[in-house]
PDB file of C-alpha atoms and ligand atoms in Angstrom:
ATOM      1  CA  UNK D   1     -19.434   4.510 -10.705  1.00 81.00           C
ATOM      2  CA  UNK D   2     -18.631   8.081 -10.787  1.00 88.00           C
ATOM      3  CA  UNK D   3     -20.604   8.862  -7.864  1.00 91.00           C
ATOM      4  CA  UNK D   4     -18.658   6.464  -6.343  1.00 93.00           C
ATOM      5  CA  UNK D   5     -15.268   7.768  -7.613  1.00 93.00           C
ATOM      6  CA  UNK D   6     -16.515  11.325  -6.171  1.00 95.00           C
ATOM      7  CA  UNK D   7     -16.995   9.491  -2.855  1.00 95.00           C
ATOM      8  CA  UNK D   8     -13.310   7.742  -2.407  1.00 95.00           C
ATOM      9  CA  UNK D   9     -12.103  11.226  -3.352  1.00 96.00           C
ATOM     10  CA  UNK D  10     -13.733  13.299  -0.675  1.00 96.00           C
ATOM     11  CA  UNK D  11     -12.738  10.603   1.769  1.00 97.00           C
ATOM     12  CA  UNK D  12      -9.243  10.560   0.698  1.00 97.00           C
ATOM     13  CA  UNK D  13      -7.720  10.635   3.457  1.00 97.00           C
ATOM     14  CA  UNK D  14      -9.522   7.497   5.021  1.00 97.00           C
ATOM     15  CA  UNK D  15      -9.227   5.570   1.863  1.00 96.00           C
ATOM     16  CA  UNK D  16      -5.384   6.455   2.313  1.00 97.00           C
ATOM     17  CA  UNK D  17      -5.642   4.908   5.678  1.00 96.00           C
ATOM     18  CA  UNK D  18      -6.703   1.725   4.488  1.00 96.00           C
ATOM     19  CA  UNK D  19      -4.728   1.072   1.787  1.00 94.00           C
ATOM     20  CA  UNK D  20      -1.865   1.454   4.425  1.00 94.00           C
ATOM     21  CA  UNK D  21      -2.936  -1.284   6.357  1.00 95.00           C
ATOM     22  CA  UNK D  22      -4.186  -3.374   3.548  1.00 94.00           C
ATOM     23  CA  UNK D  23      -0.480  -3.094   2.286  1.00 94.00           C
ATOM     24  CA  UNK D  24       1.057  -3.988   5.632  1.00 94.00           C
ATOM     25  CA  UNK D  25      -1.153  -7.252   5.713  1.00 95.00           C
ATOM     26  CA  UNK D  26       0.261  -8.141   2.530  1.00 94.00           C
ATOM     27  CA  UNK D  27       3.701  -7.474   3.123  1.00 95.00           C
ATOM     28  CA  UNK D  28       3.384  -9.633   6.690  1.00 95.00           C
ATOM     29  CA  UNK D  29       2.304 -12.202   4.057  1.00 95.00           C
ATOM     30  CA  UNK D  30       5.069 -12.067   2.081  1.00 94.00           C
ATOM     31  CA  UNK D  31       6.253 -15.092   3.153  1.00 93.00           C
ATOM     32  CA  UNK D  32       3.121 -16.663   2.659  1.00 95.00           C
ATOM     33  CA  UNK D  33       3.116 -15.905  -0.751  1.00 94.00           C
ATOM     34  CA  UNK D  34       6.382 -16.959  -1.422  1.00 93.00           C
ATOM     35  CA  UNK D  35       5.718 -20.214  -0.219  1.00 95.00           C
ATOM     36  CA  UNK D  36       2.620 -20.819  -2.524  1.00 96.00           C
ATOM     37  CA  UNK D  37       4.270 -18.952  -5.596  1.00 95.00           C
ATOM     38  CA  UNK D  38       3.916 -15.427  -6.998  1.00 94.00           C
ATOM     39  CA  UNK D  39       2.851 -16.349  -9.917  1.00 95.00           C
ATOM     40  CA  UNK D  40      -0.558 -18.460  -8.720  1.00 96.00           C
ATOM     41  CA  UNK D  41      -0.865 -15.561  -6.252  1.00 95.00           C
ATOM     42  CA  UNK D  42      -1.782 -13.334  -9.545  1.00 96.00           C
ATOM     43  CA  UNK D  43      -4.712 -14.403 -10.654  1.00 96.00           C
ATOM     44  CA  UNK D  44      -6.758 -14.403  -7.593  1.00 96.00           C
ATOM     45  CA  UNK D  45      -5.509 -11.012  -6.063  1.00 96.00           C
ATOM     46  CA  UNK D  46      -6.110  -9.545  -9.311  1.00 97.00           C
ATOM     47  CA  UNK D  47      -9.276 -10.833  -9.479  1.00 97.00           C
ATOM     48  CA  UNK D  48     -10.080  -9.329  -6.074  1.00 96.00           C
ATOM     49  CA  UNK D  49      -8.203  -5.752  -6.903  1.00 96.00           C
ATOM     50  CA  UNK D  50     -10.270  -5.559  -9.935  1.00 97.00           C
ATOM     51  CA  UNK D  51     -13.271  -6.185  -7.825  1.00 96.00           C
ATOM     52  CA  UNK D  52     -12.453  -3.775  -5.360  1.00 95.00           C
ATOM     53  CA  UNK D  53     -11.051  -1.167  -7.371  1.00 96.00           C
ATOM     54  CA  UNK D  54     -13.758  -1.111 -10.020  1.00 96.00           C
ATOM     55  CA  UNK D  55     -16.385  -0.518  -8.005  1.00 95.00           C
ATOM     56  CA  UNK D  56     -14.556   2.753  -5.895  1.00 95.00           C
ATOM     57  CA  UNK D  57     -12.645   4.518  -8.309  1.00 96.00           C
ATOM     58  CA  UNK D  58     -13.893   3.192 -11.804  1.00 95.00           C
ATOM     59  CA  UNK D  59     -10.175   1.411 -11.734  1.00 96.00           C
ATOM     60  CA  UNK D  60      -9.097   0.050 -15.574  1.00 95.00           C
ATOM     61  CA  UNK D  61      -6.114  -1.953 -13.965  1.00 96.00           C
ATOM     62  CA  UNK D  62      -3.313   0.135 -15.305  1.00 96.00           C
ATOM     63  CA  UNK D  63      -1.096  -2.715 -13.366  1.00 94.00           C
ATOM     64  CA  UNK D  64       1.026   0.122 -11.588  1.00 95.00           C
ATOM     65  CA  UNK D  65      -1.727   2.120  -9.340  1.00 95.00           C
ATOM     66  CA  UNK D  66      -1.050   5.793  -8.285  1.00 95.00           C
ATOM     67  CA  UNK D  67      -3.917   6.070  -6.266  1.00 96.00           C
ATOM     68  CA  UNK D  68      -1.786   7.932  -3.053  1.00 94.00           C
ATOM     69  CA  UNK D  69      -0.419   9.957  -5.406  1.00 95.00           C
ATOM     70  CA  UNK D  70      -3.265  10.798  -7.099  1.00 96.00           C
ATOM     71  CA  UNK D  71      -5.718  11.907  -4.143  1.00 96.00           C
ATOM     72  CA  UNK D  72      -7.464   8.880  -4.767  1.00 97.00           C
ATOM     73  CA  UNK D  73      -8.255  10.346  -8.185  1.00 97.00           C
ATOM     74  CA  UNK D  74      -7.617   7.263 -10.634  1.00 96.00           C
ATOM     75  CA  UNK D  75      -5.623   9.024 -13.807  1.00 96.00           C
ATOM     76  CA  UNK D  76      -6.611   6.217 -16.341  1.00 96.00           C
ATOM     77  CA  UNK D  77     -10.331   7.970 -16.508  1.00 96.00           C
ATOM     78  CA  UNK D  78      -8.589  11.228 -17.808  1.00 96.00           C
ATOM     79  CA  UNK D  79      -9.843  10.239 -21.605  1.00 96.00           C
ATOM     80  CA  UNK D  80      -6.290  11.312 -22.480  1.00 95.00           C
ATOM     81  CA  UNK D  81      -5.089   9.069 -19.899  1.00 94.00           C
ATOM     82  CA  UNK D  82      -2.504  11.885 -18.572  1.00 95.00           C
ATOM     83  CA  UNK D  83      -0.458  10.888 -15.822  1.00 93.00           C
ATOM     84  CA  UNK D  84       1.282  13.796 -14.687  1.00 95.00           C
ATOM     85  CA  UNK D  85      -1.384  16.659 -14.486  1.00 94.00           C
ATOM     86  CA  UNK D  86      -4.562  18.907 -16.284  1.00 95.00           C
ATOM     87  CA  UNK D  87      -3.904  19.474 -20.035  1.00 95.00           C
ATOM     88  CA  UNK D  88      -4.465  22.788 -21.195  1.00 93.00           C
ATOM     89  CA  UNK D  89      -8.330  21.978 -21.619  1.00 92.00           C
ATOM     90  CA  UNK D  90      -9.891  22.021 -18.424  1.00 95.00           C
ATOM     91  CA  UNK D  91     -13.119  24.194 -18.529  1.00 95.00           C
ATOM     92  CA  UNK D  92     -14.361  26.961 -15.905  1.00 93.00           C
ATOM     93  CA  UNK D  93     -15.199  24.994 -12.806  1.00 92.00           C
ATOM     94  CA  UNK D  94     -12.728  21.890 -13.486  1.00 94.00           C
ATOM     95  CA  UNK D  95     -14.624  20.056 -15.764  1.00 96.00           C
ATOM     96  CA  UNK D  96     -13.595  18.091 -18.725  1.00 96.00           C
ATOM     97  CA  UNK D  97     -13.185  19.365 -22.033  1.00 95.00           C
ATOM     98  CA  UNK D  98     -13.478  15.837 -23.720  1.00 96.00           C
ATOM     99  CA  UNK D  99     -16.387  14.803 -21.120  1.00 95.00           C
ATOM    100  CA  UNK D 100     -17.651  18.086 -20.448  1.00 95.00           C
ATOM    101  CA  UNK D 101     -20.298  16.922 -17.673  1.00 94.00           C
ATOM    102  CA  UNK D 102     -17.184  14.704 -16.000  1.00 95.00           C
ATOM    103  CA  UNK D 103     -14.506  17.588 -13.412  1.00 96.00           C
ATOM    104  CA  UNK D 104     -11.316  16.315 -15.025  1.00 97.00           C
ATOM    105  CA  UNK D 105      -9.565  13.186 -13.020  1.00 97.00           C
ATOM    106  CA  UNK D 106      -6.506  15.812 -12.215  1.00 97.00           C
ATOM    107  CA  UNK D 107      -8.721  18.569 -10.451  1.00 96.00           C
ATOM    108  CA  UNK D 108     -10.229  16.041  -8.415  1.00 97.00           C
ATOM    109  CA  UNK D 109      -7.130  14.730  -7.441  1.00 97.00           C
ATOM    110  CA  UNK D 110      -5.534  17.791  -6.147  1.00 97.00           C
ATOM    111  CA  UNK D 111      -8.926  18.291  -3.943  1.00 96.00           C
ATOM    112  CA  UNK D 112      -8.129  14.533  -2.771  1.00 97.00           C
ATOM    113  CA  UNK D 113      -4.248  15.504  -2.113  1.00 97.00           C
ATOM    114  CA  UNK D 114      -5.202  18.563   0.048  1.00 97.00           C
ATOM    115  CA  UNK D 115      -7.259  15.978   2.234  1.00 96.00           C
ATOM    116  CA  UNK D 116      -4.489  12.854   2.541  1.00 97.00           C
ATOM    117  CA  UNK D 117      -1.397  13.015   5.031  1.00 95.00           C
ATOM    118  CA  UNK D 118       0.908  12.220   1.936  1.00 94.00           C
ATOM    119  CA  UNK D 119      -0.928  14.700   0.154  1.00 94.00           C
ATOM    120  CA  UNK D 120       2.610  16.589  -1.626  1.00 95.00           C
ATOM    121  CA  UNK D 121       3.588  12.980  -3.701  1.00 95.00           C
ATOM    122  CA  UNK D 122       1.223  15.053  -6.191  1.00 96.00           C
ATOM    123  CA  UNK D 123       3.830  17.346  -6.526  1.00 95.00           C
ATOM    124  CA  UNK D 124       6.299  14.306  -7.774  1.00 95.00           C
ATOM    125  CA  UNK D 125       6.546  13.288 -11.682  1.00 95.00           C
ATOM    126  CA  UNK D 126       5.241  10.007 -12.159  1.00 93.00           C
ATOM    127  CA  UNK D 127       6.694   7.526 -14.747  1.00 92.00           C
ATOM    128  CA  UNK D 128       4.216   6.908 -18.111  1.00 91.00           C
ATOM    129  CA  UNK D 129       2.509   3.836 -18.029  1.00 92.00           C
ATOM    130  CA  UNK D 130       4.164   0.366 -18.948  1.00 93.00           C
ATOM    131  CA  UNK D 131       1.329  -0.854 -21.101  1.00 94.00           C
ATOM    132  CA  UNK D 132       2.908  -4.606 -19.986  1.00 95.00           C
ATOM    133  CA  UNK D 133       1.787  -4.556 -16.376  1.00 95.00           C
ATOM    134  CA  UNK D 134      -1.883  -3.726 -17.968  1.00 95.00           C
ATOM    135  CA  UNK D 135      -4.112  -6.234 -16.299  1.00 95.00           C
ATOM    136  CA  UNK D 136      -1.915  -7.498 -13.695  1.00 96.00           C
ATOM    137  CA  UNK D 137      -2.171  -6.735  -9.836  1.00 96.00           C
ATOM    138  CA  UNK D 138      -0.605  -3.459  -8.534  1.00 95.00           C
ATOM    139  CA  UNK D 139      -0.949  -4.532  -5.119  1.00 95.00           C
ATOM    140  CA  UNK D 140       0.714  -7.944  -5.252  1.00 95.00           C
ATOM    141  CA  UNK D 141       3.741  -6.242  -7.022  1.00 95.00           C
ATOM    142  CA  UNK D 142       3.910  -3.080  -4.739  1.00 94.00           C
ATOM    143  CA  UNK D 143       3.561  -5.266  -1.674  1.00 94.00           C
ATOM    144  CA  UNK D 144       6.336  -8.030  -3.335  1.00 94.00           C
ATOM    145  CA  UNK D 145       8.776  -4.979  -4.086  1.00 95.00           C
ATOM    146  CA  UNK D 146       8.782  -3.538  -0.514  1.00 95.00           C
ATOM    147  CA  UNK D 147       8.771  -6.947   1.089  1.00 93.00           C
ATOM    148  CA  UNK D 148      12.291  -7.836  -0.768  1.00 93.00           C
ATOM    149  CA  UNK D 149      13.130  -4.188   0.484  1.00 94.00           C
ATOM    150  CA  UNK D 150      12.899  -4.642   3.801  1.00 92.00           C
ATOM    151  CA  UNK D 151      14.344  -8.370   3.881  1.00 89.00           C
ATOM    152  CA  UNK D 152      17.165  -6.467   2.431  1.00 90.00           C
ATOM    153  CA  UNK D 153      17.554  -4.017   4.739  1.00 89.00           C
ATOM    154  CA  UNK D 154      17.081  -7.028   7.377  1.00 88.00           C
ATOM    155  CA  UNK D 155      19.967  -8.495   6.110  1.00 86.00           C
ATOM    156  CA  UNK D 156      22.028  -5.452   6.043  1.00 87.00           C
ATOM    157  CA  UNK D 157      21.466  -4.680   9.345  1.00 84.00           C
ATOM    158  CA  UNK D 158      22.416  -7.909  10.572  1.00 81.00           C
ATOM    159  CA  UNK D 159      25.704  -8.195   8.360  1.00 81.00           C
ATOM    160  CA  UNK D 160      26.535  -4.522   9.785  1.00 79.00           C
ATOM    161  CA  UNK D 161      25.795  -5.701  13.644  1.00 75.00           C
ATOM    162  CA  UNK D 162      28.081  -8.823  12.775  1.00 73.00           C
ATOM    163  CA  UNK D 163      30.697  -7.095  11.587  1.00 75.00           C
ATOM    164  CA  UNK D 164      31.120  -4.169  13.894  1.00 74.00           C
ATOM    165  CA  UNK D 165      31.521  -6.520  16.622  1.00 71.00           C
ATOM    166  CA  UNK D 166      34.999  -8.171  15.288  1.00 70.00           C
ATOM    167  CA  UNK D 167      36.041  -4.999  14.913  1.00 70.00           C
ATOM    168  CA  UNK D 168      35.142  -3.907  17.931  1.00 68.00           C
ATOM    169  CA  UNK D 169      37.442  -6.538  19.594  1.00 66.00           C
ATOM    170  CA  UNK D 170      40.220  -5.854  17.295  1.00 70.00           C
ATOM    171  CA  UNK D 171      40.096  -2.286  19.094  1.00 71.00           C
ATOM    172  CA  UNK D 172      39.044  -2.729  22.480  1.00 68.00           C
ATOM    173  CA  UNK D 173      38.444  -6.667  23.727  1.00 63.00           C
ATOM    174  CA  UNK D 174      36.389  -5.537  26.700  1.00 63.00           C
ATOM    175  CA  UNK D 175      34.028  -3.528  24.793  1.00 58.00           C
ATOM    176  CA  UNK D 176      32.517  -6.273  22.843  1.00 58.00           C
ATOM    177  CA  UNK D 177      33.254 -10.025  25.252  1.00 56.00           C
ATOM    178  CA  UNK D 178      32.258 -13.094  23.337  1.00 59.00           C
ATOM    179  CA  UNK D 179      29.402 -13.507  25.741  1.00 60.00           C
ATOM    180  CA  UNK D 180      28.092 -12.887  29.185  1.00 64.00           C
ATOM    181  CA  UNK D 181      30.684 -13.985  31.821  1.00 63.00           C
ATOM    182  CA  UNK D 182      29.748 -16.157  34.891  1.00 66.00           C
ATOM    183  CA  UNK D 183      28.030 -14.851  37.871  1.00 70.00           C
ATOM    184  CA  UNK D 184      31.175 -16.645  39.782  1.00 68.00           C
ATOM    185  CA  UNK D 185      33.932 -14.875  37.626  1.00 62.00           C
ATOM    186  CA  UNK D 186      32.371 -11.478  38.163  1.00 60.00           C
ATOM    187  CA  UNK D 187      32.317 -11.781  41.496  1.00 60.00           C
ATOM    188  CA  UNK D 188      35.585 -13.279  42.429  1.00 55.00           C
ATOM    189  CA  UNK D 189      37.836 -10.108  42.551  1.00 52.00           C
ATOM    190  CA  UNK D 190      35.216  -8.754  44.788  1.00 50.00           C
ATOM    191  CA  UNK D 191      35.049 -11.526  47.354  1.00 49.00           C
ATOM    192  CA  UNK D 192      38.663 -11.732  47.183  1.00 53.00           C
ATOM    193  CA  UNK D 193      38.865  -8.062  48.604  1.00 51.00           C
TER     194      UNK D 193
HETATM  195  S1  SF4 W   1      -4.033   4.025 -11.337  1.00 53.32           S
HETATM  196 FE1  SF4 W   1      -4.213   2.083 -12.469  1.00 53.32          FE
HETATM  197  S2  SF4 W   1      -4.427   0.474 -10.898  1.00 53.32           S
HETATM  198 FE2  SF4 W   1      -4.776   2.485  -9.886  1.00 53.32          FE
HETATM  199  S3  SF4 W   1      -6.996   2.748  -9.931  1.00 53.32           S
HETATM  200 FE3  SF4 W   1      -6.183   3.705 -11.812  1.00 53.32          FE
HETATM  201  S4  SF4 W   1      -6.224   2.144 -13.417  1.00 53.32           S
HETATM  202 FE4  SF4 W   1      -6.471   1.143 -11.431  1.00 53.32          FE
END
């Protein structure tokens, strides 16, 4: 498992790479999801996550995964579980001073940062674990949030499209017609010259 863990790190940046697409699949299957429920959707991806997760970064399904913020460098291995950087322990060449043969989680994950294009969200203070999502699916939930997001933002942009156009006409009629006018009508002050 560590080995492993040592592995997704130096290959941050691909691993960041994947998880980019993996989330865009599950966003376009947002509705999808919707349609056979949330809530059944849990189990199964969960199972999978665990699965997945487990075996390439020793994963203990924290429920809200920092992983590409983290240089691939899970945080819930740091045996004091820190979230938001190295205590004041770490021993001459990174290593841990609670599991002195393990380089602490946060050293790791700068070295991961310094590989991934969104390398700086290191640099950003992360919230402290809700012990309530424990267990449940990180992915499901991230891909959920940003799928209402950009329905949202959808929305917006139609309701902002819809109304610009009345007002539009309020201003100027000719800027905005009601819809395409007739080959014939165009052309009838022309022909008439
Ligand atoms: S941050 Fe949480 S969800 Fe992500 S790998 Fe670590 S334990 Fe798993």
């Amino acid at each position: 498992m560590y080995r492993a863990r040592l592995f997704a790190i130096r290959h941050s940046r691909t691993f960041e790479w994947i998880y980019a697409r993996v989330e865009g699949v599950m966003i376009a299957l947002d509705p999808v999801f919707a349609k056979i429920g949330y809530n059944r959707m849990e189990r199964p991806v969960a199972l999978i996550e665990r699965g997945v997760k487990t075996v390439l970064f020793d994963c203990k399904m924290c429920g809200q995964c920092v992983l590409s913020s983290t240089g691939m460098s899970c945080p819930m291995n740091c045996p004091k579980q820190l979230r938001n950087g190295p205590c004041g322990g770490v021993r001459p060449g990174g290593y841990c001073e609670v599991k002195p043969a393990m380089r602490c989680v946060w050293a790791l994950a700068w070295e991961g940062s310094t590989r991934m294009k969104g390398g700086a969200k290191i640099r950003e203070v992360l919230p402290p674990v809700d012990r309530s999502l424990e267990g449940s699916s990180s992915w499901l939930r991230v891909s959920r949030e940003k799928a209402a997001k950009l329905r949202e933002s959808r929305e917006a942009a139609r309701t902002a499209v819809a109304q610009a156009f009345p007002e539009a006409r309020a201003i100027e009629p000719a800027v905005a017609p009601l819809a395409e006018e007739p080959a014939s009508a165009v052309n009838r002050g022309v022909l008439k010259k």
